[in-house]
PDB file of C-alpha atoms in Angstrom:
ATOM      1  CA  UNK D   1     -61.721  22.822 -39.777  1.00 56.00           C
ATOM      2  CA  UNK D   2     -60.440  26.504 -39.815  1.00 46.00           C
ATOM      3  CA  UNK D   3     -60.308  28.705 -42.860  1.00 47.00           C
ATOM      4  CA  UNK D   4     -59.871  31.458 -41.412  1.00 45.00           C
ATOM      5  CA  UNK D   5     -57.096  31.416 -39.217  1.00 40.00           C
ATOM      6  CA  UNK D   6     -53.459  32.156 -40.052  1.00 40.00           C
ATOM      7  CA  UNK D   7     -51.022  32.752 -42.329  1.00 35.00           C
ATOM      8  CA  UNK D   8     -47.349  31.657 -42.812  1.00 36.00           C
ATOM      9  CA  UNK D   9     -45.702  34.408 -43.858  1.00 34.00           C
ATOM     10  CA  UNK D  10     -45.769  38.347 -44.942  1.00 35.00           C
ATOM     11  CA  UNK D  11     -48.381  39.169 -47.578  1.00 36.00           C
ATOM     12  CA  UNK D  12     -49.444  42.878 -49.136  1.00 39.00           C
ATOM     13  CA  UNK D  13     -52.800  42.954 -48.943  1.00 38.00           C
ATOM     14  CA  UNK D  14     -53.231  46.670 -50.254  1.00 39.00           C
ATOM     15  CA  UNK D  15     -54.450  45.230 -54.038  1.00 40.00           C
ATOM     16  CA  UNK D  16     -56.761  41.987 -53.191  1.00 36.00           C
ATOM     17  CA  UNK D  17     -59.695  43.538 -54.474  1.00 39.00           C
ATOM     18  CA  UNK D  18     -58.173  44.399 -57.823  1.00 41.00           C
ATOM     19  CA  UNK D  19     -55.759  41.226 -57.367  1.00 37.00           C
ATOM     20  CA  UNK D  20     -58.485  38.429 -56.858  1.00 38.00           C
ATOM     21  CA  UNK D  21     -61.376  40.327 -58.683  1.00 40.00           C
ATOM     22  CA  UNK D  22     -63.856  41.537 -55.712  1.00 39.00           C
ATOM     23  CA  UNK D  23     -63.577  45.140 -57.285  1.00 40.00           C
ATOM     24  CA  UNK D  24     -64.809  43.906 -60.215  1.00 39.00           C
ATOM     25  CA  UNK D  25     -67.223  41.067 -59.457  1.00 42.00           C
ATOM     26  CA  UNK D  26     -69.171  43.035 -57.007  1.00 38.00           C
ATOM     27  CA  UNK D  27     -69.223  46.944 -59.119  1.00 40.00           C
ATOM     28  CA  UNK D  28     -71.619  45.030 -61.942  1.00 41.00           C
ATOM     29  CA  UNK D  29     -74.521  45.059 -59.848  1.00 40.00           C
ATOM     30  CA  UNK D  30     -76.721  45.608 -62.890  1.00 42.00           C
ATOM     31  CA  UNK D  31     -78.301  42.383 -62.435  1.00 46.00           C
ATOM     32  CA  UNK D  32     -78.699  42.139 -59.059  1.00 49.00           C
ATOM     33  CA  UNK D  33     -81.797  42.599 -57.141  1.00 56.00           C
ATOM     34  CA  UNK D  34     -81.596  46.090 -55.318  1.00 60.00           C
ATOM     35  CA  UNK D  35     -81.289  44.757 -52.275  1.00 56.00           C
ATOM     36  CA  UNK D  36     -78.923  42.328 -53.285  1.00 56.00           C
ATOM     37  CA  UNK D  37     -76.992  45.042 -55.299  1.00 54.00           C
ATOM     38  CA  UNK D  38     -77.091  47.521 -52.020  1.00 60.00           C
ATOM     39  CA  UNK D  39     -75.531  43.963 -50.108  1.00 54.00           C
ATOM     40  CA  UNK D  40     -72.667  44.065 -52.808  1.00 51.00           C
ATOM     41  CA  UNK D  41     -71.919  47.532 -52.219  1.00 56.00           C
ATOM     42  CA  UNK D  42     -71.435  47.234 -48.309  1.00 57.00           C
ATOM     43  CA  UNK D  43     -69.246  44.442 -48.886  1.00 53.00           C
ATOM     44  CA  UNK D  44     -67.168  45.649 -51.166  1.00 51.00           C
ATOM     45  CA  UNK D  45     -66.503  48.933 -48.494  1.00 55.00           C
ATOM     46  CA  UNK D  46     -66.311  45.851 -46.075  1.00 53.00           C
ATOM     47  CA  UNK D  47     -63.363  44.167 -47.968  1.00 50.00           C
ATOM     48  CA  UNK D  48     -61.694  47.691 -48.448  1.00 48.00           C
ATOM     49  CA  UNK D  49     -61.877  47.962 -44.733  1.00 50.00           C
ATOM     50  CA  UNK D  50     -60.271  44.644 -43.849  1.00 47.00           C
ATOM     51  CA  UNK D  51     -57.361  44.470 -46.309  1.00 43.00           C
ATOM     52  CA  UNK D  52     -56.139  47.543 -44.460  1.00 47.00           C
ATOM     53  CA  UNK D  53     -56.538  45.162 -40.950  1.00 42.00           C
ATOM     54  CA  UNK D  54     -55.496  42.548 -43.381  1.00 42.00           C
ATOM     55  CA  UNK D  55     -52.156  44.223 -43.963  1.00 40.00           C
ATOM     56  CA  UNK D  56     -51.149  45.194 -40.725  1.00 42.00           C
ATOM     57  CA  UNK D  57     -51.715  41.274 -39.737  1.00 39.00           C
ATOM     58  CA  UNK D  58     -49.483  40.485 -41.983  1.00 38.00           C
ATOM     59  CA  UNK D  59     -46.684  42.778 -41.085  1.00 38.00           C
ATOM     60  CA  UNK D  60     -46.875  42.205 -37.204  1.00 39.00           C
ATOM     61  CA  UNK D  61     -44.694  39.070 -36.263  1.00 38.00           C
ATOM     62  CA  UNK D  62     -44.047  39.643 -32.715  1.00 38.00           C
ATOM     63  CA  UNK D  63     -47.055  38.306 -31.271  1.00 37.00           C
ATOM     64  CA  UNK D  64     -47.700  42.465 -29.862  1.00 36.00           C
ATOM     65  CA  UNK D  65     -51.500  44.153 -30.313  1.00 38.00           C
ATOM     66  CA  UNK D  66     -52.536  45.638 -34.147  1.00 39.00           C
ATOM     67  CA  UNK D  67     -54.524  48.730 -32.905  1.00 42.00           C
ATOM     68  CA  UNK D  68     -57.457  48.762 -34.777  1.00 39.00           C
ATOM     69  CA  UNK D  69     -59.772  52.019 -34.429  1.00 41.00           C
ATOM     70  CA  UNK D  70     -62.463  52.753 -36.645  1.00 43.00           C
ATOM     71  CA  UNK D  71     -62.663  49.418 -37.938  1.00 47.00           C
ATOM     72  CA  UNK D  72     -65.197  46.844 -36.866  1.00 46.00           C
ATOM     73  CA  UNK D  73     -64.611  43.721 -34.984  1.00 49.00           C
ATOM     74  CA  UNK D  74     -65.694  41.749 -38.444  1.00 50.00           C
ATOM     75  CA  UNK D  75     -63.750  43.637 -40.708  1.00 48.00           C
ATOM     76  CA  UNK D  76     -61.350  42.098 -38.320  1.00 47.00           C
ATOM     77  CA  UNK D  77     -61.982  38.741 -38.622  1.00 52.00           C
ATOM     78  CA  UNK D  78     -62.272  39.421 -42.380  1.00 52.00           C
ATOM     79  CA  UNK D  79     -58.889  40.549 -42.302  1.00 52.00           C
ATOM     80  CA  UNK D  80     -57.735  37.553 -41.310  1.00 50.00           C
ATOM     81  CA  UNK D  81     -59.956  35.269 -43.818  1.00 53.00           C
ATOM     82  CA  UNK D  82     -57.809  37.535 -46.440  1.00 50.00           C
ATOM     83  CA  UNK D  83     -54.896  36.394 -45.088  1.00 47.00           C
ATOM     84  CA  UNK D  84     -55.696  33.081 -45.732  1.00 46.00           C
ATOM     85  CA  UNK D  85     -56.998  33.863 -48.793  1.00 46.00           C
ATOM     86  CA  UNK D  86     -54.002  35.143 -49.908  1.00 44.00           C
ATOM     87  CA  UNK D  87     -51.592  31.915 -48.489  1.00 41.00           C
ATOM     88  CA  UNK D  88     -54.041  29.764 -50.675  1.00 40.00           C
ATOM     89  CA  UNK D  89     -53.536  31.679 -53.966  1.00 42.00           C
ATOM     90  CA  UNK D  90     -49.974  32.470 -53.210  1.00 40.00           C
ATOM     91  CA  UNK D  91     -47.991  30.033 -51.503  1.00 38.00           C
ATOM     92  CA  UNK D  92     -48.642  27.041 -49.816  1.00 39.00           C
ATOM     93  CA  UNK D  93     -45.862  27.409 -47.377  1.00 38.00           C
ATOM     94  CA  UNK D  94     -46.474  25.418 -43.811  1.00 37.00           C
ATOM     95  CA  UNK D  95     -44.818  26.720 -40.623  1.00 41.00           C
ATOM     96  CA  UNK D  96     -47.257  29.635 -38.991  1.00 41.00           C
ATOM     97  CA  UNK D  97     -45.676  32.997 -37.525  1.00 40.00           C
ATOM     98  CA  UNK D  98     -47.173  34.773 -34.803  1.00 40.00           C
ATOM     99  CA  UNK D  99     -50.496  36.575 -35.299  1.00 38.00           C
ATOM    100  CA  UNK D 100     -51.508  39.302 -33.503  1.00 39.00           C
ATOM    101  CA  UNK D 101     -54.935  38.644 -32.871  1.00 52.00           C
ATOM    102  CA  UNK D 102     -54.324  35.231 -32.140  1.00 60.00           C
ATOM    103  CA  UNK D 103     -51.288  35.992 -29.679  1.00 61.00           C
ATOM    104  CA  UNK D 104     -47.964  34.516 -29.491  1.00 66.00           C
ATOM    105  CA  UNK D 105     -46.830  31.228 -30.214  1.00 62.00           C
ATOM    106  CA  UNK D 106     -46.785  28.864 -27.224  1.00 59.00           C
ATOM    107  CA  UNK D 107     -48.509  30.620 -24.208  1.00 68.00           C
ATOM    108  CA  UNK D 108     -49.296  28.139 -21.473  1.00 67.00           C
ATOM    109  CA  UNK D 109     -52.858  27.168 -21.314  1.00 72.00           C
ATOM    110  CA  UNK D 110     -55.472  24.898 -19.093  1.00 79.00           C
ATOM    111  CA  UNK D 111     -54.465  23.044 -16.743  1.00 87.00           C
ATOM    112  CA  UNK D 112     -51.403  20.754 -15.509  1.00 93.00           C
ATOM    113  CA  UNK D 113     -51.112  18.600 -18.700  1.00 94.00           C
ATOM    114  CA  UNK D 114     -52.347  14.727 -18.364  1.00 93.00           C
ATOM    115  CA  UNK D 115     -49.697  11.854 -18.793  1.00 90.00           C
ATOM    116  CA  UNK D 116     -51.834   9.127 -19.607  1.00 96.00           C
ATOM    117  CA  UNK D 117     -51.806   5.832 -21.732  1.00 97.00           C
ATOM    118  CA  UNK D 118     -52.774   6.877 -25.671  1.00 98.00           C
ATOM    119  CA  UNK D 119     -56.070   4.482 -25.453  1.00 98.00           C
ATOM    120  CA  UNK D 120     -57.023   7.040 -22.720  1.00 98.00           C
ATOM    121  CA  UNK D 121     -56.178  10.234 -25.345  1.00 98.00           C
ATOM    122  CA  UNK D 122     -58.141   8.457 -27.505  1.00 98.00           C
ATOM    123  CA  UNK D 123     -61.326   8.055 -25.394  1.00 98.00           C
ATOM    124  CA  UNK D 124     -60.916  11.695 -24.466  1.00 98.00           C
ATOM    125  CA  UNK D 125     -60.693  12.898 -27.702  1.00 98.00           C
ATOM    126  CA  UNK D 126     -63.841  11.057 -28.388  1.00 98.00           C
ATOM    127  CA  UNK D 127     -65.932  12.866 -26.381  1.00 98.00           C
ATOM    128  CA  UNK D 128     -64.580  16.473 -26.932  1.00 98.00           C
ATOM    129  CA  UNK D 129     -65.587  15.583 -30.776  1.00 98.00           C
ATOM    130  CA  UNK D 130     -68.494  14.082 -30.084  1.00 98.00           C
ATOM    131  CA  UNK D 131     -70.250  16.220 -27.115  1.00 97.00           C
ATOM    132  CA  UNK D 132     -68.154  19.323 -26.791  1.00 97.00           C
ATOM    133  CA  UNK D 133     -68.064  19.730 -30.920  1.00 97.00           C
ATOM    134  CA  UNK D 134     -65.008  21.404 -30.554  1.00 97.00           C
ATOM    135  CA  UNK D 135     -64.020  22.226 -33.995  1.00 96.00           C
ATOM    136  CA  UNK D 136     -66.964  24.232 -33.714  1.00 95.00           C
ATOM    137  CA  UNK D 137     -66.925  25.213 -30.354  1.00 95.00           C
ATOM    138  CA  UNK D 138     -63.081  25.517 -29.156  1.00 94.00           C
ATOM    139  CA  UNK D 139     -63.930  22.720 -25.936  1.00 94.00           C
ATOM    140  CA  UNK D 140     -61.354  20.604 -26.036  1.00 96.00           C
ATOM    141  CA  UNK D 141     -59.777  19.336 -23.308  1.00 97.00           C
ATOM    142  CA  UNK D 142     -56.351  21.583 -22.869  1.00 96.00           C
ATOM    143  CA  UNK D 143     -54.428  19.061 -20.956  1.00 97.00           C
ATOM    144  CA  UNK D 144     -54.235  16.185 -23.779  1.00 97.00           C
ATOM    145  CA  UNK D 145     -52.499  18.770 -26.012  1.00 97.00           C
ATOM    146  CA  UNK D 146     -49.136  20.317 -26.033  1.00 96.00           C
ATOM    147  CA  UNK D 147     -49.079  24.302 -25.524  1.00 95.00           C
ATOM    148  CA  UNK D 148     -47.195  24.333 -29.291  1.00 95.00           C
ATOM    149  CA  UNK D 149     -49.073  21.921 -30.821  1.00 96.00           C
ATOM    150  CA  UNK D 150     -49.281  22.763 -34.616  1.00 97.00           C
ATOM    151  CA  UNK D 151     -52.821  22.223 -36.282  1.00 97.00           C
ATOM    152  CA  UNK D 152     -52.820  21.959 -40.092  1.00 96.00           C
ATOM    153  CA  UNK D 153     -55.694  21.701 -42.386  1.00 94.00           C
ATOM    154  CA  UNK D 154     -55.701  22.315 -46.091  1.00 93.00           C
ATOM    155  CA  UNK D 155     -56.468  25.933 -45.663  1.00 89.00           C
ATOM    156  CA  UNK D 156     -54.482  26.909 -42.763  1.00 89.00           C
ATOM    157  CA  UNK D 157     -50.553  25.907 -40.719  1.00 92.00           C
ATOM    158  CA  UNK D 158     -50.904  27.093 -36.839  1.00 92.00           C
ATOM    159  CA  UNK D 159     -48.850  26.553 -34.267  1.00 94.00           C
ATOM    160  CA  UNK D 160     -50.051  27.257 -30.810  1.00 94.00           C
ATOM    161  CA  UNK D 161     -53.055  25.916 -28.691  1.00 95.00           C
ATOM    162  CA  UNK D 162     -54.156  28.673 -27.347  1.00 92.00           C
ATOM    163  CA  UNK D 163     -54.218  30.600 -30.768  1.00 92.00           C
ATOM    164  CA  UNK D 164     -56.037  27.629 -32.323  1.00 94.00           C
ATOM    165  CA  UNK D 165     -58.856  27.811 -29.265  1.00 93.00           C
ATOM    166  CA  UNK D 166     -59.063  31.550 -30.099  1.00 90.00           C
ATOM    167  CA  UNK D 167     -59.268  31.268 -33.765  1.00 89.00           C
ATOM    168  CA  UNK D 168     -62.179  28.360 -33.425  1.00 90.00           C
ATOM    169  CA  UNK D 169     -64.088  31.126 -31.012  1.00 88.00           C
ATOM    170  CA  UNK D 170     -64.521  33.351 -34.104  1.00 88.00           C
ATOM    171  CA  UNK D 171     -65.276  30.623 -36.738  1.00 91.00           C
ATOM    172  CA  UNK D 172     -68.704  28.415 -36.634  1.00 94.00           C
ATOM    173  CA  UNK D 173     -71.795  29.481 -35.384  1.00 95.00           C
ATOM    174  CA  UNK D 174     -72.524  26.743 -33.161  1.00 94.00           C
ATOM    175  CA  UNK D 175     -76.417  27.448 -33.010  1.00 95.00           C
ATOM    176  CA  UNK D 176     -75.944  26.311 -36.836  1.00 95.00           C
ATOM    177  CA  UNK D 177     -73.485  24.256 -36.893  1.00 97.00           C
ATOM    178  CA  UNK D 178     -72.301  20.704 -36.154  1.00 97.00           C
ATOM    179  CA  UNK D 179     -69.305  17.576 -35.804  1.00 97.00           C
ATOM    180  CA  UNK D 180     -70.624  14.004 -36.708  1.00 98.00           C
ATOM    181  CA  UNK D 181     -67.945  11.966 -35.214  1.00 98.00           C
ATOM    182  CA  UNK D 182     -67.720   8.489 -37.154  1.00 98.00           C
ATOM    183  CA  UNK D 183     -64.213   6.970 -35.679  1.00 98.00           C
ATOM    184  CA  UNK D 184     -61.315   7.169 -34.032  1.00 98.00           C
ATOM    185  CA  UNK D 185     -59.211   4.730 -33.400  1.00 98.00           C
ATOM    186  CA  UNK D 186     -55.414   4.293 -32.139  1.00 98.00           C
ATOM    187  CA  UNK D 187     -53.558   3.329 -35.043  1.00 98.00           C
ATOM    188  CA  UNK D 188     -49.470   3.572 -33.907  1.00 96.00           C
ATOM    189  CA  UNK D 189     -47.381   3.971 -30.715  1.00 96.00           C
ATOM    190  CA  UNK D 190     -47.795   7.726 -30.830  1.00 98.00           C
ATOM    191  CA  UNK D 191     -50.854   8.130 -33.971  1.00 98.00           C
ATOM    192  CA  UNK D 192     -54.726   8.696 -33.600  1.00 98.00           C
ATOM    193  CA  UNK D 193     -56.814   8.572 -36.202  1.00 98.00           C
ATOM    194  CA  UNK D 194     -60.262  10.211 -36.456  1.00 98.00           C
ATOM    195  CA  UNK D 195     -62.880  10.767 -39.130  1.00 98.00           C
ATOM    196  CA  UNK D 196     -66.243  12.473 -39.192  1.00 98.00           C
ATOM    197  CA  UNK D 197     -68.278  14.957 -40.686  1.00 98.00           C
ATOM    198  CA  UNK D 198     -68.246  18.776 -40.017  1.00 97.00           C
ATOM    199  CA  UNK D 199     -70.808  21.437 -42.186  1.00 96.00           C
ATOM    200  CA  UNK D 200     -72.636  25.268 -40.848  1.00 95.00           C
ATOM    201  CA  UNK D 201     -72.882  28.611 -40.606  1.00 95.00           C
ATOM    202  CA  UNK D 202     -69.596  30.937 -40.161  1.00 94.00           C
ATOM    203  CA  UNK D 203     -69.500  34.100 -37.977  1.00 92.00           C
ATOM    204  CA  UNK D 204     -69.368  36.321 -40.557  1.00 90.00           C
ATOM    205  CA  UNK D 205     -71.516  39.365 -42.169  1.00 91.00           C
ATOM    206  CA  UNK D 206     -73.380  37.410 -45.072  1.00 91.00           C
ATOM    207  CA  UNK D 207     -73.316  33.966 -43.188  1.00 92.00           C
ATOM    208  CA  UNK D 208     -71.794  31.988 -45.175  1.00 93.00           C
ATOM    209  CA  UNK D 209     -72.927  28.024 -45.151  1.00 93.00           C
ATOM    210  CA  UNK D 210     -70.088  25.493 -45.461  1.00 93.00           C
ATOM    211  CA  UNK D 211     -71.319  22.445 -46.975  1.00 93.00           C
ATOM    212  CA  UNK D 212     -71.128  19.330 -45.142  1.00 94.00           C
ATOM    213  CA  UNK D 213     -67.697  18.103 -45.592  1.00 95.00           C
ATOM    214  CA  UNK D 214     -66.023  14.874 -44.823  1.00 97.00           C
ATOM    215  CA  UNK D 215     -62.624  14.861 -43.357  1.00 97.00           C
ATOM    216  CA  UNK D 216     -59.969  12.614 -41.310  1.00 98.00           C
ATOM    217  CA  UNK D 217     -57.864  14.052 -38.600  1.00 98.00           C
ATOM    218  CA  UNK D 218     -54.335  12.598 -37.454  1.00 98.00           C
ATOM    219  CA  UNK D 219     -53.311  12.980 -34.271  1.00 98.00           C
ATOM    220  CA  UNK D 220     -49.455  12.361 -33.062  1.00 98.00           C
ATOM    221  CA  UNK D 221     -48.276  12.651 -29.652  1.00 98.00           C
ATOM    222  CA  UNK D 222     -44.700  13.569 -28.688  1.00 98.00           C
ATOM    223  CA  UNK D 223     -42.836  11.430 -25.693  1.00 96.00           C
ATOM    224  CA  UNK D 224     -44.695  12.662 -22.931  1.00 96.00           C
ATOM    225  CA  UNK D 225     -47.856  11.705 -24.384  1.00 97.00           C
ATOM    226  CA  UNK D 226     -49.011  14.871 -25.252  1.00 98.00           C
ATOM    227  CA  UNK D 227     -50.499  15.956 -28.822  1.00 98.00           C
ATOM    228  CA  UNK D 228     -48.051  17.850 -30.943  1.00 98.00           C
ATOM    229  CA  UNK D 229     -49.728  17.837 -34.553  1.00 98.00           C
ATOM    230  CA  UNK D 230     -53.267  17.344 -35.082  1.00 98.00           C
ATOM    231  CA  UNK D 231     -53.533  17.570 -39.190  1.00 98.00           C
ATOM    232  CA  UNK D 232     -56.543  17.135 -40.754  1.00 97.00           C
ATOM    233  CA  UNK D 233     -57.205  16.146 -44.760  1.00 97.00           C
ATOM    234  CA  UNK D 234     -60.876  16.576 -46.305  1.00 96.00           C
ATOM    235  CA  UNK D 235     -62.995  15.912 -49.440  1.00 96.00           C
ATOM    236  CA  UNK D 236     -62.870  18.992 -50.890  1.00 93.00           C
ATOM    237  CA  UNK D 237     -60.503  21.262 -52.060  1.00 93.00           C
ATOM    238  CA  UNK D 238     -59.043  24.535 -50.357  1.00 91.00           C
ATOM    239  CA  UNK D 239     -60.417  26.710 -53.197  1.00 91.00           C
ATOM    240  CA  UNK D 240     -63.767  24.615 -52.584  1.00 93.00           C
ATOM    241  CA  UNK D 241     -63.156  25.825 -48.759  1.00 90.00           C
ATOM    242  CA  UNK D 242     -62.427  29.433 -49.723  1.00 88.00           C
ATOM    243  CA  UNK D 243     -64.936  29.954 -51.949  1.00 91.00           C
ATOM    244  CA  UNK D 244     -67.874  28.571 -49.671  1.00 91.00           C
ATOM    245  CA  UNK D 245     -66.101  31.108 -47.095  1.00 89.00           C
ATOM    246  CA  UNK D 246     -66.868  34.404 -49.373  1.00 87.00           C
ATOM    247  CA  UNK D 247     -70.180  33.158 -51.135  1.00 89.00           C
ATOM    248  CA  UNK D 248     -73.285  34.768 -49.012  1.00 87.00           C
ATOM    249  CA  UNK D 249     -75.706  32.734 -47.635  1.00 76.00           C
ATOM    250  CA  UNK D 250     -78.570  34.221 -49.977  1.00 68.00           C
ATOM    251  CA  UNK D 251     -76.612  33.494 -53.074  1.00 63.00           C
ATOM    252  CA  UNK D 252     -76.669  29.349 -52.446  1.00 58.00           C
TER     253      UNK D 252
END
């Protein structure tokens, strides 16, 4: 699972406040608590702050740096959860262009990749789910996937390993957070199929909880045996995602 990780193509992000109602859901602070209302506040300078980062994401294609100064390292990464906000209420188009933060498309990464039977993919797969919990975590084992893999979930279309390693780095709190692995199993010639459970904490300001969510991942390997999609499919929604993504921890 990663909601907060790409987006396919050029958005503006210079109106999302007014556009998806932040300006106006978090100005009527009258009922709030004043501690909750002074939270509100911040956040609302926060999301003014990141759909300017937000923006210049989404107009750099070339894979080169976004500079960045006087904005913090989480209005960063909440730049780039409006990006994806924005491909979910706009399009759902699929093929992922280069990110800045995430870096280009294709960069070698790990080491030399393994060329081994898929029952042996499989078992290794396994484990990185089940011990190195790395949709929460980013351990997987490099050399079972290919450097342009593309990795598709409801909320998000990436292509690129080591952008999707990055991306999981600045996702899950993995103090909070965790995989249940129920199967996996080879199911085709070149198809792996794995399903399990996934819920906890983001790295973001209010620390937002993601309810436990059950999903299914499909794996397919190209001819050398390497993994080339990994798409995963889950019981709820990509609204359900999104908004579980911007509700504060203190407000569930």
């Amino acid at each position: 699972m990663s909601m907060l990780l790409d987006t396919s193509m050029q958005v503006n992000t210079s109106h999302f406040g007014q556009s998806f109602g932040f300006k106006r859901q978090f100005s009527k602070t009258s009922f709030l608590k004043p501690k909750q209302a002074r939270y509100k506040s911040k956040l609302l300078i926060k999301l003014s702050e990141a759909s300017q980062v937000a923006s210049s994401i989404a107009s750099t294609g070339n894979g080169t740096e976004v500079k960045t100064s006087g904005l913090s390292r989480r209005s960063t990464i909440l730049g780039i959860g409006l990006s994806s906000l924005a491909l979910i209420y706009g399009s759902e188009a699929s093929m992922a262009t280069p990110l800045a933060p995430l870096g280009k498309v294709g960069v070698a990464t790990g080491g030399p990749k393994l060329e081994v039977p898929i029952e042996k993919v499989k078992d290794i797969l396994e484990d990185d789910l089940a011990v190195g919990q790395y949709f929460i975590t980013g351990n997987l084992t490099k050399e079972i996937f290919a450097d342009d893999c593309r990795f598709k979930d409801p909320t998000n279309d990436i292509v690129g390993l080591a952008r999707y390693v990055k991306a999981l780095g600045i996702l899950f709190d993995p103090d909070n957070s965790s995989v249940e692995l129920r199967s996996i199993e080879v199911v085709g010639d070149r198809t792996i199929q794995a399903t399990w459970t996934l819920g906890g904490t983001l790295k973001l300001p209010w620390k937002p909880v993601i309810d436990r969510i059950q999903g299914q991942t499909i794996y397919t390997l190209n001819e050398s045996g390497l993994i080339q999609v990994q798409e995963q499919v889950w019981n709820i929604s990509a609204r359900t995602a999104l908004v579980q993504t911007f509700t504060p921890a203190f407000f569930k």
